[in-house]
mmCIF file of C-alpha atoms in Angstrom:
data_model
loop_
_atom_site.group_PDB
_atom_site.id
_atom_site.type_symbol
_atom_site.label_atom_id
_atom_site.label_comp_id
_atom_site.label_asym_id
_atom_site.label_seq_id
_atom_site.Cartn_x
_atom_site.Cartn_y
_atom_site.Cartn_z
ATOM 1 C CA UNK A 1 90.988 -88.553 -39.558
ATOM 2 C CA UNK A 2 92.748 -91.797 -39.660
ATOM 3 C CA UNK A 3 92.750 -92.366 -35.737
ATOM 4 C CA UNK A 4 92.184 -90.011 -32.986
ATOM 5 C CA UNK A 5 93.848 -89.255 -29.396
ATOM 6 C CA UNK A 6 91.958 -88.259 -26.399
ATOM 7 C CA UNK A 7 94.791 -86.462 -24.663
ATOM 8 C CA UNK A 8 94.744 -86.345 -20.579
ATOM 9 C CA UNK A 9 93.276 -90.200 -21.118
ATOM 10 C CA UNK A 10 95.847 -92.956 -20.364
ATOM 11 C CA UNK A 11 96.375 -95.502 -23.494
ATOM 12 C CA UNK A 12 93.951 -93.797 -25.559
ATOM 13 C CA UNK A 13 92.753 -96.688 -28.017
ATOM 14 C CA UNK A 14 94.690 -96.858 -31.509
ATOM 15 C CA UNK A 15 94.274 -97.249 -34.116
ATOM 16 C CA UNK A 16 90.759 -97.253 -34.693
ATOM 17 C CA UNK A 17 89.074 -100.503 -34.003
ATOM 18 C CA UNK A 18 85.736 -100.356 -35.928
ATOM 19 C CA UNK A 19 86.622 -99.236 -39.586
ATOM 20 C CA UNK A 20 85.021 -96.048 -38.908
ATOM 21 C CA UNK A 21 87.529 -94.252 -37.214
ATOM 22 C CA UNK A 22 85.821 -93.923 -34.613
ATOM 23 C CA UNK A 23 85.949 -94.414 -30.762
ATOM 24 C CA UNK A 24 83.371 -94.206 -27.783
ATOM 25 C CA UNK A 25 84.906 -92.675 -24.937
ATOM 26 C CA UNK A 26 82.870 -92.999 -21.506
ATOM 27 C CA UNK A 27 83.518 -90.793 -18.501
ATOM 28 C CA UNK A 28 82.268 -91.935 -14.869
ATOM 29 C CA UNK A 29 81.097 -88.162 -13.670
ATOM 30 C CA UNK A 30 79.560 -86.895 -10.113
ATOM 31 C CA UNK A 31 76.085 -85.800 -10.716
ATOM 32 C CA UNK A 32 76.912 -81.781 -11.742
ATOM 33 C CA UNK A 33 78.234 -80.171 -14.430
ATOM 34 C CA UNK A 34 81.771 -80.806 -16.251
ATOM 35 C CA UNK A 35 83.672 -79.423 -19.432
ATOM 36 C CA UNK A 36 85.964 -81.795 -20.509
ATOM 37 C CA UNK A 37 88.877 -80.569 -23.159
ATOM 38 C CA UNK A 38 89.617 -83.094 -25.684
ATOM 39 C CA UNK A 39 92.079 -82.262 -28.687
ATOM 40 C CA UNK A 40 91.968 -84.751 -31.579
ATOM 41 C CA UNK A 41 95.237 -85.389 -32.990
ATOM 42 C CA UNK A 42 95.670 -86.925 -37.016
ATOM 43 C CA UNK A 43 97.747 -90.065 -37.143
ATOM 44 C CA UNK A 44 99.145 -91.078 -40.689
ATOM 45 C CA UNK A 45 99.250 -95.014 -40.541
ATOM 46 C CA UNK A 46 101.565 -96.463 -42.791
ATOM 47 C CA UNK A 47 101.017 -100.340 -43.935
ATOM 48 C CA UNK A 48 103.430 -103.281 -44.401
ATOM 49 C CA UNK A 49 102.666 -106.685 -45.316
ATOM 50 C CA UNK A 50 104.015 -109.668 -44.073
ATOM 51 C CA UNK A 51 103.926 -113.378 -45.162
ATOM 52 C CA UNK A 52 106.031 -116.684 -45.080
ATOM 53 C CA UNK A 53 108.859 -116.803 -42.056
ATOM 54 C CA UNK A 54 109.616 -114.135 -39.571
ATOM 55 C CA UNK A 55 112.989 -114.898 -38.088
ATOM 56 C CA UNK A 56 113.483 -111.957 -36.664
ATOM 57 C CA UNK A 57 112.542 -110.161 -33.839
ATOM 58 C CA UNK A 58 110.773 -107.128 -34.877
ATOM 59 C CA UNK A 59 108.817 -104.072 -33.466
ATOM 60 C CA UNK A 60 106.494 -102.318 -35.084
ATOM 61 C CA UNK A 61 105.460 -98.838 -33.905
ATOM 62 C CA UNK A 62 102.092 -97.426 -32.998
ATOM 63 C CA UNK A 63 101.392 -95.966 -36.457
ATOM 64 C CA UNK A 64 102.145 -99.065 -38.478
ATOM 65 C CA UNK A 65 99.198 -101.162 -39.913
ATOM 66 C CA UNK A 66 100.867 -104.822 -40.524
ATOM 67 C CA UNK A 67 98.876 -106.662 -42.788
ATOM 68 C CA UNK A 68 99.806 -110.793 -43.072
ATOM 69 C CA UNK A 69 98.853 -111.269 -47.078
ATOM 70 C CA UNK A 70 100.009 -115.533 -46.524
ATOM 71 C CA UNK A 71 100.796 -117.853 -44.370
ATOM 72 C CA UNK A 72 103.099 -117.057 -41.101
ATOM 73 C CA UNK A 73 105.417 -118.545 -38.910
ATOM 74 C CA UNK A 74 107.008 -117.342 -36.115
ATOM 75 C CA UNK A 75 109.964 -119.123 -35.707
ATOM 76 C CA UNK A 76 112.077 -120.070 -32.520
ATOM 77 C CA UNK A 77 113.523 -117.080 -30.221
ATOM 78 C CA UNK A 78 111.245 -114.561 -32.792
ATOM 79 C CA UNK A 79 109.276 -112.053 -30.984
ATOM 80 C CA UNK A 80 106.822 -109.699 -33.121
ATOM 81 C CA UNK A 81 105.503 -106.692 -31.216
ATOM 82 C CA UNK A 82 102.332 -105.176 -32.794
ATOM 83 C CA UNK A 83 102.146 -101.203 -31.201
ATOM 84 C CA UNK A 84 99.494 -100.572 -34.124
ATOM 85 C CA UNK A 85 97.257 -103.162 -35.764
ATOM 86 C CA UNK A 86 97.905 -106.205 -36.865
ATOM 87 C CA UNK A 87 94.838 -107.797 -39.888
ATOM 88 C CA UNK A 88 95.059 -111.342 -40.192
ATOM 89 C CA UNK A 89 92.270 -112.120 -43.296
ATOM 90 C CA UNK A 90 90.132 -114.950 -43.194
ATOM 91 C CA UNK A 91 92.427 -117.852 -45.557
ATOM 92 C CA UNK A 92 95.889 -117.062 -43.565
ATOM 93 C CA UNK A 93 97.387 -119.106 -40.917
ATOM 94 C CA UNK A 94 99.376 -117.509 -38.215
ATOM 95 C CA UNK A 95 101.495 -120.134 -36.577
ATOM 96 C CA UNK A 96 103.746 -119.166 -33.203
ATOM 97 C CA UNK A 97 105.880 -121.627 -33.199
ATOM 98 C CA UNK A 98 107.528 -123.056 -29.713
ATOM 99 C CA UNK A 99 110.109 -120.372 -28.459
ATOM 100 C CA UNK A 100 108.706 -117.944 -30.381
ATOM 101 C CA UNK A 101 106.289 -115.170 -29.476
ATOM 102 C CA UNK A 102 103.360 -111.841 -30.349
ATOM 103 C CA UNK A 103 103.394 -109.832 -28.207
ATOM 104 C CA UNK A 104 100.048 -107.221 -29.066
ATOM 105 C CA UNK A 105 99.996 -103.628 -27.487
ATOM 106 C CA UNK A 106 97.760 -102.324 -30.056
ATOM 107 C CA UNK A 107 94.875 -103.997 -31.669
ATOM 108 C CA UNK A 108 94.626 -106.966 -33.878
ATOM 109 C CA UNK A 109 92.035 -107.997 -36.164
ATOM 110 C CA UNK A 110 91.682 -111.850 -36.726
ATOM 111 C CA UNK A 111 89.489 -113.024 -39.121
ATOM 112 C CA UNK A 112 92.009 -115.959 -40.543
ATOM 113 C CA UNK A 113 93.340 -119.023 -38.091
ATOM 114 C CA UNK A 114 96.203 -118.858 -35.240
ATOM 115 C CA UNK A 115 98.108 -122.163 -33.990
ATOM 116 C CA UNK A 116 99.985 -121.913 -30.581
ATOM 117 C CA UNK A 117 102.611 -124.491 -30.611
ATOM 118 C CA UNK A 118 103.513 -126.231 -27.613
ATOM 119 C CA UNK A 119 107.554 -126.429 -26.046
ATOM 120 C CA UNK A 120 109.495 -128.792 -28.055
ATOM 121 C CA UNK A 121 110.139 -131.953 -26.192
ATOM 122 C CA UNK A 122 113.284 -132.905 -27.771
ATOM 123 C CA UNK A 123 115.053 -130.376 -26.706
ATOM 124 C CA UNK A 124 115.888 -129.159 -22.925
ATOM 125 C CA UNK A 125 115.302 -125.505 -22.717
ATOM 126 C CA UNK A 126 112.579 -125.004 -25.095
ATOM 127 C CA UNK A 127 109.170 -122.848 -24.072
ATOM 128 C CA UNK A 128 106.033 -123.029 -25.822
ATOM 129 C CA UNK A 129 104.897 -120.424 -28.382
ATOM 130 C CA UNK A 130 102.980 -117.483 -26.615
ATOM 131 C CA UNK A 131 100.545 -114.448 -27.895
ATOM 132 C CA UNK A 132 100.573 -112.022 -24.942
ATOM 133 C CA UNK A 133 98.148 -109.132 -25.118
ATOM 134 C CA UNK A 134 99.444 -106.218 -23.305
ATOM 135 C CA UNK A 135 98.705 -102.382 -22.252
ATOM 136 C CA UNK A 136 95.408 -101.262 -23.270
ATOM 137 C CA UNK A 137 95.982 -104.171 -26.212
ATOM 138 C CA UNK A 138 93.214 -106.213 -27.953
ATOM 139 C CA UNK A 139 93.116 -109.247 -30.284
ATOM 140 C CA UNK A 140 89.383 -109.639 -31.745
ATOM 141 C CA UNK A 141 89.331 -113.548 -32.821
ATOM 142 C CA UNK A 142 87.147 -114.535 -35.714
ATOM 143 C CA UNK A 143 88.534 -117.450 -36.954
ATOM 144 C CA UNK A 144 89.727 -120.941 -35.066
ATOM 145 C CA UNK A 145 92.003 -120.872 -32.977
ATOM 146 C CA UNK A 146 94.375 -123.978 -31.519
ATOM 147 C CA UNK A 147 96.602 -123.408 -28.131
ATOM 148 C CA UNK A 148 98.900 -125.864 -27.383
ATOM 149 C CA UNK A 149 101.154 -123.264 -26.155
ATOM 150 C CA UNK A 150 100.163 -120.108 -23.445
ATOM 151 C CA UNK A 151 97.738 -117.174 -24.831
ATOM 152 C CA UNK A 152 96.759 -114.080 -22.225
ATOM 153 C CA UNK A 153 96.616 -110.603 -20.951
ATOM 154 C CA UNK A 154 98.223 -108.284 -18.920
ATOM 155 C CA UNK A 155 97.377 -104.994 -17.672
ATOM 156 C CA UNK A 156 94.200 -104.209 -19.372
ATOM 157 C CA UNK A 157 94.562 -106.562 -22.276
ATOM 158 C CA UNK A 158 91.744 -107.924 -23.620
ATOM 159 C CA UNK A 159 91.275 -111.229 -26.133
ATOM 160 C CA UNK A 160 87.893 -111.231 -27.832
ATOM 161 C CA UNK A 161 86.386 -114.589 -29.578
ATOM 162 C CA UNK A 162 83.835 -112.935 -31.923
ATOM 163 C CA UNK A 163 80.785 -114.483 -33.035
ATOM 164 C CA UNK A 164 81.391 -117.702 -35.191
ATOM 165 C CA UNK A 165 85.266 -118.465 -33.958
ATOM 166 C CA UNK A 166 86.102 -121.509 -32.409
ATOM 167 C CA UNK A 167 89.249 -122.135 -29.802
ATOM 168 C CA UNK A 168 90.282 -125.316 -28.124
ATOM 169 C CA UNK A 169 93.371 -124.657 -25.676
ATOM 170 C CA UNK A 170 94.680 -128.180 -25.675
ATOM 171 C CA UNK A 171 95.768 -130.482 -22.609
ATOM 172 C CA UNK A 172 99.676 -130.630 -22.330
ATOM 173 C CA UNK A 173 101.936 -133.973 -20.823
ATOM 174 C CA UNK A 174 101.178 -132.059 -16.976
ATOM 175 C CA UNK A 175 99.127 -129.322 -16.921
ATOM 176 C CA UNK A 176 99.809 -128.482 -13.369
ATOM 177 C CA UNK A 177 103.657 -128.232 -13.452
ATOM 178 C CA UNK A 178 105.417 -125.996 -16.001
ATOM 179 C CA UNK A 179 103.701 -124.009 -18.705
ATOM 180 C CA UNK A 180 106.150 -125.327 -21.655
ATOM 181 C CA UNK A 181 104.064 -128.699 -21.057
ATOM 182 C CA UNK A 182 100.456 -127.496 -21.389
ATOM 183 C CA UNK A 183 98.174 -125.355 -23.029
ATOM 184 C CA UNK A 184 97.162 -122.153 -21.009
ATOM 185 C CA UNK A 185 95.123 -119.392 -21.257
ATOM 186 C CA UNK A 186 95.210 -116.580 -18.149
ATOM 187 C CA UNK A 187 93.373 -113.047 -18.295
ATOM 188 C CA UNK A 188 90.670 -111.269 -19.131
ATOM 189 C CA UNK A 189 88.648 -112.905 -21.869
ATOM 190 C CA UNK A 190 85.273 -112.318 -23.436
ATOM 191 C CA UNK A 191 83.084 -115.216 -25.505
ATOM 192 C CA UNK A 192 80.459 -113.514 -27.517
ATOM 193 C CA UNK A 193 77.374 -115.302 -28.902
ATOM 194 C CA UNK A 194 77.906 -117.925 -31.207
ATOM 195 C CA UNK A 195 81.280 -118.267 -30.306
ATOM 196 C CA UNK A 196 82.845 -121.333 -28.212
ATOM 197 C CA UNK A 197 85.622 -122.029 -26.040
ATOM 198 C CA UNK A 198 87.233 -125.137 -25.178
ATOM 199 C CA UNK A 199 89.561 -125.274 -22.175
ATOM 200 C CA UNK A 200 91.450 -128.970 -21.951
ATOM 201 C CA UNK A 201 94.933 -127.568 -20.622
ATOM 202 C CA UNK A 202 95.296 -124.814 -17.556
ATOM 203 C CA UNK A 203 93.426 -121.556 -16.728
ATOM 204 C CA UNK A 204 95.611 -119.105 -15.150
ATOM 205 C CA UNK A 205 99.361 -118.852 -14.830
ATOM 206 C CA UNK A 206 101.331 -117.564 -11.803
ATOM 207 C CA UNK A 207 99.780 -114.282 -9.536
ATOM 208 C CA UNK A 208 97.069 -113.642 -12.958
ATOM 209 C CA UNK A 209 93.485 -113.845 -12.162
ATOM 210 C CA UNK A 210 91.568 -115.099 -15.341
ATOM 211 C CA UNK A 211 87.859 -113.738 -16.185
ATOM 212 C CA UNK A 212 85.884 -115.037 -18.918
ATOM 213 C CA UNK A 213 82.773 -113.137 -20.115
ATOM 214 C CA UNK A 214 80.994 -115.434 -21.555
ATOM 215 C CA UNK A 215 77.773 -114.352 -24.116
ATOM 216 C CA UNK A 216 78.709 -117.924 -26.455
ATOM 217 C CA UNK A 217 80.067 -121.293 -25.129
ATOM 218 C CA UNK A 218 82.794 -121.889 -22.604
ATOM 219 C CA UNK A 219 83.576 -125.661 -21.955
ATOM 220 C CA UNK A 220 85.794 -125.965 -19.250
ATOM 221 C CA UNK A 221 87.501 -129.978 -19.465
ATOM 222 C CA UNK A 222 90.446 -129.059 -16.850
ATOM 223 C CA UNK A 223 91.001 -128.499 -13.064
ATOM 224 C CA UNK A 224 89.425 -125.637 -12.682
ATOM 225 C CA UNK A 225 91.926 -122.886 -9.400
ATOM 226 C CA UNK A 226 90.493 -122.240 -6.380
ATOM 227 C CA UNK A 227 91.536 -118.816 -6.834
ATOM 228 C CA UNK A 228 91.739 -116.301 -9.382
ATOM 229 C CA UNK A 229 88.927 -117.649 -12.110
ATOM 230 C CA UNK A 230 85.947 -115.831 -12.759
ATOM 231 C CA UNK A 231 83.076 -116.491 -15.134
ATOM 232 C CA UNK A 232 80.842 -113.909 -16.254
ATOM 233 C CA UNK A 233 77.279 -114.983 -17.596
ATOM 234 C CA UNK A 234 75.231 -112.999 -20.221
ATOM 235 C CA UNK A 235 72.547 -113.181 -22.214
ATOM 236 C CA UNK A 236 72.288 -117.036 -23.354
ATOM 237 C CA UNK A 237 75.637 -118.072 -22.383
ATOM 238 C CA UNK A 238 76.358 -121.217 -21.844
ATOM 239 C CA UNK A 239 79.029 -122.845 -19.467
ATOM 240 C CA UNK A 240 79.856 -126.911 -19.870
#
C-alpha cells in the first residue's frame, strides 16, 4: 500500500506522513462494545519535480507527490495548491514571493528553507507572499524559516516546527493595520523540542484564533491580542 483511506472518516490523512505508510487512527468510544468497518483503499502516487520559477498557477491533485529538486520562486499572482505532498530537501530554498501564494491541503515535508516575502512597497496594490495550510493540511518545518509575509491555518490545518528548525516572523512598517505591511502568523501551531519561534510582526489575522503548542521555544517580541491567542505548555517549553 502506498497510502490508505479510512472511509466513513472525514479528510482521511494522505498521503502517508511517516514513510511507513502508515496512519494511527483514534476513535473517542462510550465505554461498550463497537465494530467499526474500515476498507483500505490503494492509491498510486505519481511524482513530479519542480525547480527554478513557477509562474503559473497550478494545482496539483491528491495523488501527486511534488518533489522541489532546486531552488523555487513563486512569483507574483502564482498560486501552487499542494492536494498531495509536497518534499522540500534540506539544500533548497522555497521563496513565495509578494503576490504570490501555497496554498497546502495535503501534507508537506520541509526539511530545506522557506522565505515569505513581504507586499512590495513600490507598488499600490501589492499583498505579501502567503503559505496557507488548509483542510485537514499539514506543513512539518525542519529547516529555517523567514516570514515577512502572512503564514497560517484554516480549518484543521496544522504547521509543525520540528525539532532543530528555526522561524523568525519579522516586524512589518505597522503591524497593526494591514497585513501586506507586516509579518503574521494566525492558527494552530505546534513548537516541538529543540525548535524555536520568533514572533516580531502580528499573531492572528481577522475572526482566526491562533494556538501555539509549544514543547521548544516561542519568543513572542510583538503586541500580543486580547483575544484569540493561546499558548500551550509542555514538557520543557519555554515562552520569552
Amino acid at each position: 500500500l502506498t497510502a490508505v483511506k479510512v472511509t466513513g472518516i472525514e479528510n482521511a490523512l494522505q498521503p502517508a506522513k511517516d514513510g511507513l505508510n502508515t496512519y494511527t487512527v483514534s476513535f473517542a468510544m462510550p465505554a461498550k462494545d463497537v465494530k467499526i468497518a474500515v476498507e483500505l483503499d490503494t492509491v498510486d502516487y505519481k511524482e513530479i519535480t519542480i525547480s527554478g520559477e513557477a509562474t503559473k498557477t497550478t494545482e496539483y491533485p491528491a495523488e501527486q507527490v511534488v518533489r522541489v529538486t532546486g531552488n523555487l520562486t513563486l512569483t507574483e499572482g502564482t498560486t501552487i495548491t499542494i492536494n498531495g505532498k509536497l518534499v522540500v530537501p534540506a539544500g533548497v530554498t522555497v521563496t513565495v514571493a509578494a503576490g504570490s501564494k501555497l496554498i497546502i491541503n495535503g501534507y508537506a515535508d520541509i526539511k530545506g528553507d522557506i522565505v515569505i516575502e513581504e507586499a512590495d512597497s513600490d507598488k499600490k496594490d501589492s499583498a505579501p507572499g502567503e503559505i496557507l495550510v488548509a483542510g485537514n493540511g499539514q506543513a512539518d518545518v525542519f529547516g529555517n524559516v523567514t516570514i515577512s509575509g502572512v503564514i497560517g491555518t484554516e480549518g484543521t490545518g496544522k504547521i509543525v516546527f520540528k525539532s532543530g528548525s528555526a522561524a523568525e516572523v519579522s516586524t512589518g512598517a505597522d503591524v497593526s493595520a494591514t497585513i501586506s505591511e507586516a509579518g503574521t502568523i494566525y492558527g494552530n501551531v505546534s513548537i516541538e523540542e529543540d525548535a524555536s519561534l520568533t514572533v516580531a510582526g502580528k499573531i492572528g489575522m481577522n475572526a482566526n484564533d491562533t494556538t501555539f503548542a509549544v514543547e521548544g521555544t516561542l519568543v513572542v517580541d510583538t503586541v500580543v491580542p486580547t483575544l484569540g491567542f493561546n499558548v500551550d505548555i509542555a514538557k520543557d517549553g519555554q515562552l520569552q
